[in-house]
Amino acid sequence: MTRPSPWWDPHRHADRRPALMARNRITAALRAHFAARDFVEVEAAALQVSPGNEAHLSAFATAMIGADGAAHPLYLHTSPEFACKKLLAAGEDRIVSFARVYRNRERGPLHHPEFTMLEWYRACAGYDVLMRDCADLLALAADRAGARRFTHRGKEADPCAEFERITLAQAFAERAGIDLLATMAADGTTDRAALAAAVGAAGLRVAADDTWADLFSRVLVARIEPHLGIGRPTILCEYPVSEAALARPSPRDPRVAERFELYACGVELANAFGELTDPVEQRRRFESEMAEKARIYGETYPIDEDFLAALAVMPEASGIALGLDRLVMLATGAPRIDDVIWTPVAGGDR
């Protein structure tokens, strides 16, 4: 098999350059958009004591050598989220970050080990406001790329169309015939046996060691995500509280959380939370996730105690993380995320 030319080959660079220049225009426009709305742009340190505490998130580990020669373990952050929430606790009320972030075990058409995460936070605002923010940003990106539609591998979406909004419960019922909420108790406790029976009846594989979360993810990936954001962007909201991550429970139904994800062309673009500010509950979730990580991968990450302390004084807020590279990819019609990154990490040539 002929090896492709490197990204710096003049001919290949010439092919990539239009999308890269569109990236610059989009980034500049997004910065101006947030500045015009009184957001303060902040920079989070990439080196953190914890890279995050999600079971399936893998980080790059390093060490800081002190003046005494002792090594102190650190990680490249997988998101600027912890740092941004500390800034909310410090008194900032409207912030945005264009952060270089790092995730291990991830490389493919939609994943790159180093990428740009656009995150913004609004103190004292509900997470519905973030949905309106997303509508503005998608239209702006399309305009700067000169695109009437987002495209990806044969799928299209009109970035200026009114977003579809669907709950997880609706999606499971419509796409898989599963009553998701019936597998959850009033307090959000999950019933693995009930979901396993429903997943099997829907024609999907069920393994003996599958957890409720495993089954939930299998249905989401196989039956739901491929249909999201087709024709117009989709907001997938009201995640089960067991999948809330750092989102607070909904005051309307404690079985679900104030969490949504944004999709276009079947591609996940953003993940948003009405932020949890209860450090006790957040610690419980982190410890549960790390127990699962230990079971699957044989490793865990430390909990950032400083972050939990900040949560106790952080105001109510909403925040969202949007993959800038994926947004550019859809706006330019690029088939792979590497095509819209100026200097891709070595080892990924196709």
Short mmCIF file of C-alpha atoms in Angstrom, two decimals:
data_model
loop_
_atom_site.label_atom_id
_atom_site.label_comp_id
_atom_site.label_asym_id
_atom_site.label_seq_id
_atom_site.Cartn_x
_atom_site.Cartn_y
_atom_site.Cartn_z
CA MET A 1 0.00 0.00 0.00
CA THR A 2 1.34 3.43 -0.93
CA ARG A 3 1.91 5.63 2.09
CA PRO A 4 0.19 9.01 1.80
CA SER A 5 2.31 12.12 1.67
CA PRO A 6 2.82 13.94 5.01
CA TRP A 7 0.59 16.87 5.88
CA TRP A 8 3.45 19.30 5.18
CA ASP A 9 3.89 18.11 1.58
CA PRO A 10 3.26 21.27 -0.52
CA HIS A 11 0.69 19.58 -2.76
CA ARG A 12 -1.23 18.08 0.15
CA HIS A 13 -1.06 21.34 2.07
CA ALA A 14 -2.48 23.17 -0.95
CA ASP A 15 -5.46 20.80 -0.88
CA ARG A 16 -5.97 21.32 2.86
CA ARG A 17 -5.41 25.07 2.95
CA PRO A 18 -8.93 26.26 1.98
CA ALA A 19 -10.42 24.42 4.96
CA LEU A 20 -7.66 25.69 7.25
CA MET A 21 -8.27 29.27 6.19
CA ALA A 22 -11.99 28.74 6.82
CA ARG A 23 -11.02 27.54 10.29
CA ASN A 24 -9.23 30.84 10.93
CA ARG A 25 -12.24 32.86 9.74
CA ILE A 26 -14.62 30.83 11.89
CA THR A 27 -12.42 31.11 14.98
CA ALA A 28 -12.05 34.88 14.56
CA ALA A 29 -15.80 35.27 14.11
CA LEU A 30 -16.58 33.20 17.20
CA ARG A 31 -14.15 35.25 19.29
CA ALA A 32 -15.79 38.46 18.09
CA HIS A 33 -19.24 37.01 18.78
CA PHE A 34 -18.43 36.26 22.40
CA ALA A 35 -16.60 39.55 22.94
CA ALA A 36 -19.63 41.46 21.66
CA ARG A 37 -21.73 39.74 24.32
CA ASP A 38 -19.40 40.65 27.18
CA PHE A 39 -17.79 37.25 27.61
CA VAL A 40 -14.31 37.32 29.10
CA GLU A 41 -11.90 35.03 27.27
CA VAL A 42 -9.86 32.98 29.74
CA GLU A 43 -6.97 30.54 29.48
CA ALA A 44 -6.87 27.38 31.58
CA ALA A 45 -3.57 25.75 32.48
CA ALA A 46 -3.15 22.54 30.48
CA LEU A 47 -1.38 20.81 33.39
CA GLN A 48 -3.84 19.73 36.11
CA VAL A 49 -3.83 17.44 39.13
CA SER A 50 -6.77 15.56 37.62
CA PRO A 51 -7.69 15.24 33.95
CA GLY A 52 -11.33 14.53 34.79
CA ASN A 53 -13.12 11.57 36.30
CA GLU A 54 -15.11 9.89 33.54
CA ALA A 55 -14.68 6.13 33.28
CA HIS A 56 -13.97 6.02 29.55
CA LEU A 57 -11.85 9.16 29.32
CA SER A 58 -8.11 8.50 28.93
CA ALA A 59 -5.50 11.16 29.62
CA PHE A 60 -1.82 11.83 28.96
CA ALA A 61 0.17 11.61 32.17
CA THR A 62 3.34 13.53 33.01
CA ALA A 63 5.21 14.76 36.08
CA MET A 64 6.43 18.09 37.41
CA ILE A 65 9.88 17.93 38.97
CA GLY A 66 10.19 20.13 42.04
CA ALA A 67 13.26 22.05 43.17
CA ASP A 68 14.01 19.15 45.52
CA GLY A 69 14.02 16.72 42.60
CA ALA A 70 10.78 15.05 43.67
CA ALA A 71 8.27 14.18 40.95
CA HIS A 72 4.67 15.37 41.29
CA PRO A 73 2.23 13.61 38.93
CA LEU A 74 0.20 15.83 36.63
CA TYR A 75 -2.02 15.32 33.59
CA LEU A 76 -2.71 17.22 30.41
CA HIS A 77 -6.30 18.35 30.78
CA THR A 78 -9.05 16.70 28.76
CA SER A 79 -11.18 19.83 29.13
CA PRO A 80 -10.79 23.25 30.75
CA GLU A 81 -14.00 22.59 32.69
CA PHE A 82 -12.58 22.31 36.21
CA ALA A 83 -10.51 25.47 35.80
CA CYS A 84 -13.42 27.42 34.30
CA LYS A 85 -15.73 26.49 37.15
CA LYS A 86 -13.10 27.63 39.63
CA LEU A 87 -13.18 30.98 37.84
CA LEU A 88 -16.97 31.08 38.26
CA ALA A 89 -16.43 30.43 41.96
CA ALA A 90 -13.90 33.29 41.97
CA GLY A 91 -16.53 35.72 40.70
CA GLU A 92 -16.44 35.63 36.90
CA ASP A 93 -19.93 35.35 35.49
CA ARG A 94 -19.57 35.00 31.70
CA ILE A 95 -16.46 33.31 30.36
CA VAL A 96 -15.26 31.59 27.19
CA SER A 97 -12.20 29.45 26.52
CA PHE A 98 -10.62 28.25 23.26
CA ALA A 99 -8.60 25.47 24.87
CA ARG A 100 -6.14 22.99 23.45
CA VAL A 101 -7.07 19.71 25.14
CA TYR A 102 -5.65 16.19 25.08
CA ARG A 103 -7.29 12.78 25.05
CA ASN A 104 -5.51 9.45 24.81
CA ARG A 105 -6.87 6.27 23.18
CA GLU A 106 -8.69 8.47 20.65
CA ARG A 107 -7.75 8.73 16.97
CA GLY A 108 -9.96 8.40 13.92
CA PRO A 109 -12.07 10.34 11.43
CA LEU A 110 -13.82 12.23 14.26
CA HIS A 111 -11.13 12.08 16.96
CA HIS A 112 -7.68 13.59 17.35
CA PRO A 113 -5.44 13.25 20.44
CA GLU A 114 -4.93 17.04 20.61
CA PHE A 115 -7.82 19.29 19.63
CA THR A 116 -9.55 22.58 20.40
CA MET A 117 -12.46 22.67 22.82
CA LEU A 118 -14.59 25.79 22.80
CA GLU A 119 -16.23 26.12 26.21
CA TRP A 120 -18.40 28.89 27.56
CA TYR A 121 -20.19 29.39 30.87
CA ARG A 122 -23.02 31.61 32.02
CA ALA A 123 -23.58 32.22 35.72
CA CYS A 124 -27.20 32.50 36.84
CA ALA A 125 -28.54 31.26 33.49
CA GLY A 126 -30.51 28.17 32.55
CA TYR A 127 -29.15 25.66 30.09
CA ASP A 128 -31.84 26.50 27.53
CA VAL A 129 -29.88 29.71 26.87
CA LEU A 130 -26.98 27.57 25.65
CA MET A 131 -29.24 26.07 22.99
CA ARG A 132 -29.83 29.54 21.57
CA ASP A 133 -26.08 30.19 21.74
CA CYS A 134 -25.48 27.05 19.67
CA ALA A 135 -27.94 28.18 17.00
CA ASP A 136 -26.06 31.47 16.65
CA LEU A 137 -22.67 29.77 16.45
CA LEU A 138 -23.65 27.20 13.83
CA ALA A 139 -25.11 29.88 11.58
CA LEU A 140 -22.01 32.01 12.06
CA ALA A 141 -19.65 29.15 11.23
CA ALA A 142 -21.58 28.35 8.05
CA ASP A 143 -21.47 31.98 6.99
CA ARG A 144 -17.72 32.29 7.48
CA ALA A 145 -17.11 29.04 5.61
CA GLY A 146 -19.39 30.12 2.77
CA ALA A 147 -21.52 27.02 3.30
CA ARG A 148 -25.28 26.77 2.90
CA ARG A 149 -25.32 23.31 4.48
CA PHE A 150 -23.17 21.22 6.79
CA THR A 151 -22.07 17.95 5.22
CA HIS A 152 -20.37 14.79 6.43
CA ARG A 153 -20.05 11.49 4.60
CA GLY A 154 -23.28 11.76 2.65
CA LYS A 155 -25.32 13.37 5.45
CA GLU A 156 -26.47 16.98 5.41
CA ALA A 157 -27.95 19.51 7.81
CA ASP A 158 -29.09 23.10 7.43
CA PRO A 159 -27.19 24.99 10.17
CA CYS A 160 -29.68 27.86 10.04
CA ALA A 161 -32.80 25.72 10.45
CA GLU A 162 -34.71 25.58 13.71
CA PHE A 163 -33.15 22.86 15.85
CA GLU A 164 -34.98 19.60 16.47
CA ARG A 165 -35.30 18.95 20.20
CA ILE A 166 -35.85 15.43 21.49
CA THR A 167 -35.43 13.82 24.90
CA LEU A 168 -33.57 10.57 25.47
CA ALA A 169 -36.84 8.95 26.52
CA GLN A 170 -38.48 9.99 23.25
CA ALA A 171 -35.50 8.84 21.20
CA PHE A 172 -35.39 5.41 22.85
CA ALA A 173 -39.11 4.94 22.34
CA GLU A 174 -39.14 6.08 18.70
CA ARG A 175 -35.91 4.45 17.50
CA ALA A 176 -35.70 1.30 19.61
CA GLY A 177 -39.17 0.75 21.09
CA ILE A 178 -37.72 0.98 24.60
CA ASP A 179 -39.38 2.71 27.56
CA LEU A 180 -36.20 4.09 29.07
CA LEU A 181 -37.77 5.76 32.11
CA ALA A 182 -39.46 2.47 33.04
CA THR A 183 -35.97 1.07 33.75
CA MET A 184 -35.32 3.79 36.34
CA ALA A 185 -36.72 4.32 39.83
CA ALA A 186 -38.09 7.65 41.02
CA ASP A 187 -34.71 8.52 42.56
CA GLY A 188 -32.82 7.70 39.33
CA THR A 189 -31.65 4.24 40.42
CA THR A 190 -31.34 2.02 37.36
CA ASP A 191 -32.80 -1.46 36.76
CA ARG A 192 -30.27 -3.40 34.71
CA ALA A 193 -32.51 -6.46 34.25
CA ALA A 194 -35.37 -4.39 32.89
CA LEU A 195 -33.19 -2.58 30.38
CA ALA A 196 -31.45 -5.81 29.34
CA ALA A 197 -34.82 -7.40 28.55
CA ALA A 198 -35.87 -4.36 26.52
CA VAL A 199 -32.58 -4.19 24.64
CA GLY A 200 -32.76 -7.88 23.79
CA ALA A 201 -36.34 -7.48 22.59
CA ALA A 202 -35.15 -4.65 20.35
CA GLY A 203 -32.77 -7.07 18.63
CA LEU A 204 -29.51 -5.80 20.10
CA ARG A 205 -26.80 -7.85 21.77
CA VAL A 206 -26.85 -8.25 25.54
CA ALA A 207 -23.78 -9.66 27.32
CA ALA A 208 -23.83 -11.17 30.79
CA ASP A 209 -21.41 -8.55 32.13
CA ASP A 210 -23.15 -5.54 30.55
CA THR A 211 -24.04 -2.83 33.03
CA TRP A 212 -27.09 -0.59 32.66
CA ALA A 213 -24.75 2.10 31.32
CA ASP A 214 -23.27 -0.32 28.76
CA LEU A 215 -26.72 -1.17 27.46
CA PHE A 216 -27.77 2.47 27.38
CA SER A 217 -24.68 3.35 25.32
CA ARG A 218 -25.24 0.43 22.93
CA VAL A 219 -28.74 1.58 22.07
CA LEU A 220 -27.60 5.20 21.78
CA VAL A 221 -24.79 4.37 19.34
CA ALA A 222 -26.63 1.76 17.28
CA ARG A 223 -30.16 3.11 17.01
CA ILE A 224 -30.20 6.79 17.87
CA GLU A 225 -27.02 8.75 17.04
CA PRO A 226 -26.99 7.86 13.30
CA HIS A 227 -30.37 9.57 12.92
CA LEU A 228 -29.55 12.79 14.79
CA GLY A 229 -28.87 16.08 13.07
CA ILE A 230 -30.09 14.90 9.66
CA GLY A 231 -31.61 17.76 7.68
CA ARG A 232 -31.28 20.09 10.66
CA PRO A 233 -29.31 20.11 13.93
CA THR A 234 -30.68 18.08 16.84
CA ILE A 235 -30.67 18.79 20.56
CA LEU A 236 -30.74 15.48 22.46
CA CYS A 237 -31.66 16.35 26.05
CA GLU A 238 -32.75 15.11 29.46
CA TYR A 239 -30.13 12.42 29.95
CA PRO A 240 -30.78 9.85 32.68
CA VAL A 241 -29.41 11.17 35.95
CA SER A 242 -27.09 8.14 36.11
CA GLU A 243 -25.47 9.58 32.94
CA ALA A 244 -25.47 13.15 34.21
CA ALA A 245 -21.67 13.54 34.58
CA LEU A 246 -21.43 17.08 36.02
CA ALA A 247 -25.05 18.12 35.36
CA ARG A 248 -27.69 18.76 38.00
CA PRO A 249 -30.94 16.78 38.25
CA SER A 250 -33.96 18.29 36.54
CA PRO A 251 -36.41 19.97 38.94
CA ARG A 252 -39.20 18.60 36.73
CA ASP A 253 -38.18 14.94 36.95
CA PRO A 254 -35.37 13.72 39.26
CA ARG A 255 -34.81 10.70 37.00
CA VAL A 256 -33.23 12.93 34.35
CA ALA A 257 -30.57 15.63 34.32
CA GLU A 258 -30.15 19.05 32.77
CA ARG A 259 -27.80 17.77 30.11
CA PHE A 260 -28.01 18.02 26.34
CA GLU A 261 -25.83 17.11 23.39
CA LEU A 262 -25.88 18.84 20.00
CA TYR A 263 -25.68 16.82 16.77
CA ALA A 264 -25.39 17.70 13.09
CA CYS A 265 -25.00 15.19 10.25
CA GLY A 266 -24.95 12.38 12.81
CA VAL A 267 -21.88 13.94 14.48
CA GLU A 268 -21.83 15.01 18.13
CA LEU A 269 -20.74 18.64 18.30
CA ALA A 270 -21.34 19.77 21.88
CA ASN A 271 -22.16 18.62 25.41
CA ALA A 272 -23.93 20.99 27.81
CA PHE A 273 -24.89 21.00 31.48
CA GLY A 274 -27.03 22.89 33.88
CA GLU A 275 -24.13 22.71 36.31
CA LEU A 276 -24.19 20.61 39.46
CA THR A 277 -22.98 22.66 42.46
CA ASP A 278 -23.33 19.98 45.15
CA PRO A 279 -19.79 18.83 46.04
CA VAL A 280 -21.03 15.80 47.99
CA GLU A 281 -23.02 14.46 45.06
CA GLN A 282 -20.23 15.31 42.63
CA ARG A 283 -17.73 13.37 44.76
CA ARG A 284 -20.09 10.38 44.80
CA ARG A 285 -20.31 10.46 41.00
CA PHE A 286 -16.54 10.79 40.59
CA GLU A 287 -15.89 7.87 42.92
CA SER A 288 -18.45 5.74 41.08
CA GLU A 289 -16.86 6.57 37.73
CA MET A 290 -13.38 5.79 39.00
CA ALA A 291 -14.55 2.43 40.36
CA GLU A 292 -15.85 1.61 36.89
CA LYS A 293 -12.60 2.81 35.32
CA ALA A 294 -10.61 0.57 37.63
CA ARG A 295 -12.84 -2.39 36.71
CA ILE A 296 -12.44 -1.85 32.96
CA TYR A 297 -8.96 -0.35 32.54
CA GLY A 298 -7.19 -1.16 35.79
CA GLU A 299 -6.40 2.49 36.57
CA THR A 300 -7.95 5.58 38.13
CA TYR A 301 -7.33 9.32 38.17
CA PRO A 302 -7.14 11.47 41.31
CA ILE A 303 -10.05 13.65 42.34
CA ASP A 304 -9.34 17.38 42.27
CA GLU A 305 -10.20 18.34 45.85
CA ASP A 306 -9.73 22.01 45.01
CA PHE A 307 -12.45 21.69 42.36
CA LEU A 308 -14.91 20.17 44.83
CA ALA A 309 -14.16 22.98 47.28
CA ALA A 310 -14.86 25.53 44.53
CA LEU A 311 -18.21 23.88 43.72
CA ALA A 312 -19.41 24.70 47.21
CA VAL A 313 -19.19 28.45 46.49
CA MET A 314 -19.85 28.42 42.75
CA PRO A 315 -23.09 30.15 41.70
CA GLU A 316 -25.76 28.38 39.71
CA ALA A 317 -24.57 28.27 36.12
CA SER A 318 -24.77 26.55 32.78
CA GLY A 319 -21.83 25.51 30.64
CA ILE A 320 -21.08 23.83 27.35
CA ALA A 321 -18.14 22.27 25.50
CA LEU A 322 -18.14 22.37 21.69
CA GLY A 323 -15.59 20.65 19.49
CA LEU A 324 -14.25 23.47 17.33
CA ASP A 325 -12.46 21.13 14.93
CA ARG A 326 -15.64 19.14 14.30
CA LEU A 327 -17.59 22.33 13.71
CA VAL A 328 -15.05 23.42 11.09
CA MET A 329 -15.08 19.93 9.57
CA LEU A 330 -18.84 20.03 9.02
CA ALA A 331 -18.82 23.63 7.78
CA THR A 332 -16.14 22.86 5.19
CA GLY A 333 -17.30 19.36 4.29
CA ALA A 334 -13.93 17.85 5.24
CA PRO A 335 -14.13 14.05 5.63
CA ARG A 336 -11.70 13.79 8.57
CA ILE A 337 -10.86 15.93 11.57
CA ASP A 338 -7.15 15.87 10.62
CA ASP A 339 -8.05 17.82 7.47
CA VAL A 340 -8.98 20.93 9.50
CA ILE A 341 -6.06 20.85 11.98
CA TRP A 342 -3.08 22.93 10.90
CA THR A 343 -0.42 20.49 12.15
CA PRO A 344 -1.87 17.05 12.98
CA VAL A 345 -0.14 14.94 15.61
CA ALA A 346 2.36 12.53 14.07
CA GLY A 347 1.34 8.96 13.38
CA GLY A 348 -2.10 9.57 11.96
CA ASP A 349 -1.46 9.69 8.19
CA ARG A 350 -3.97 7.64 6.27
#
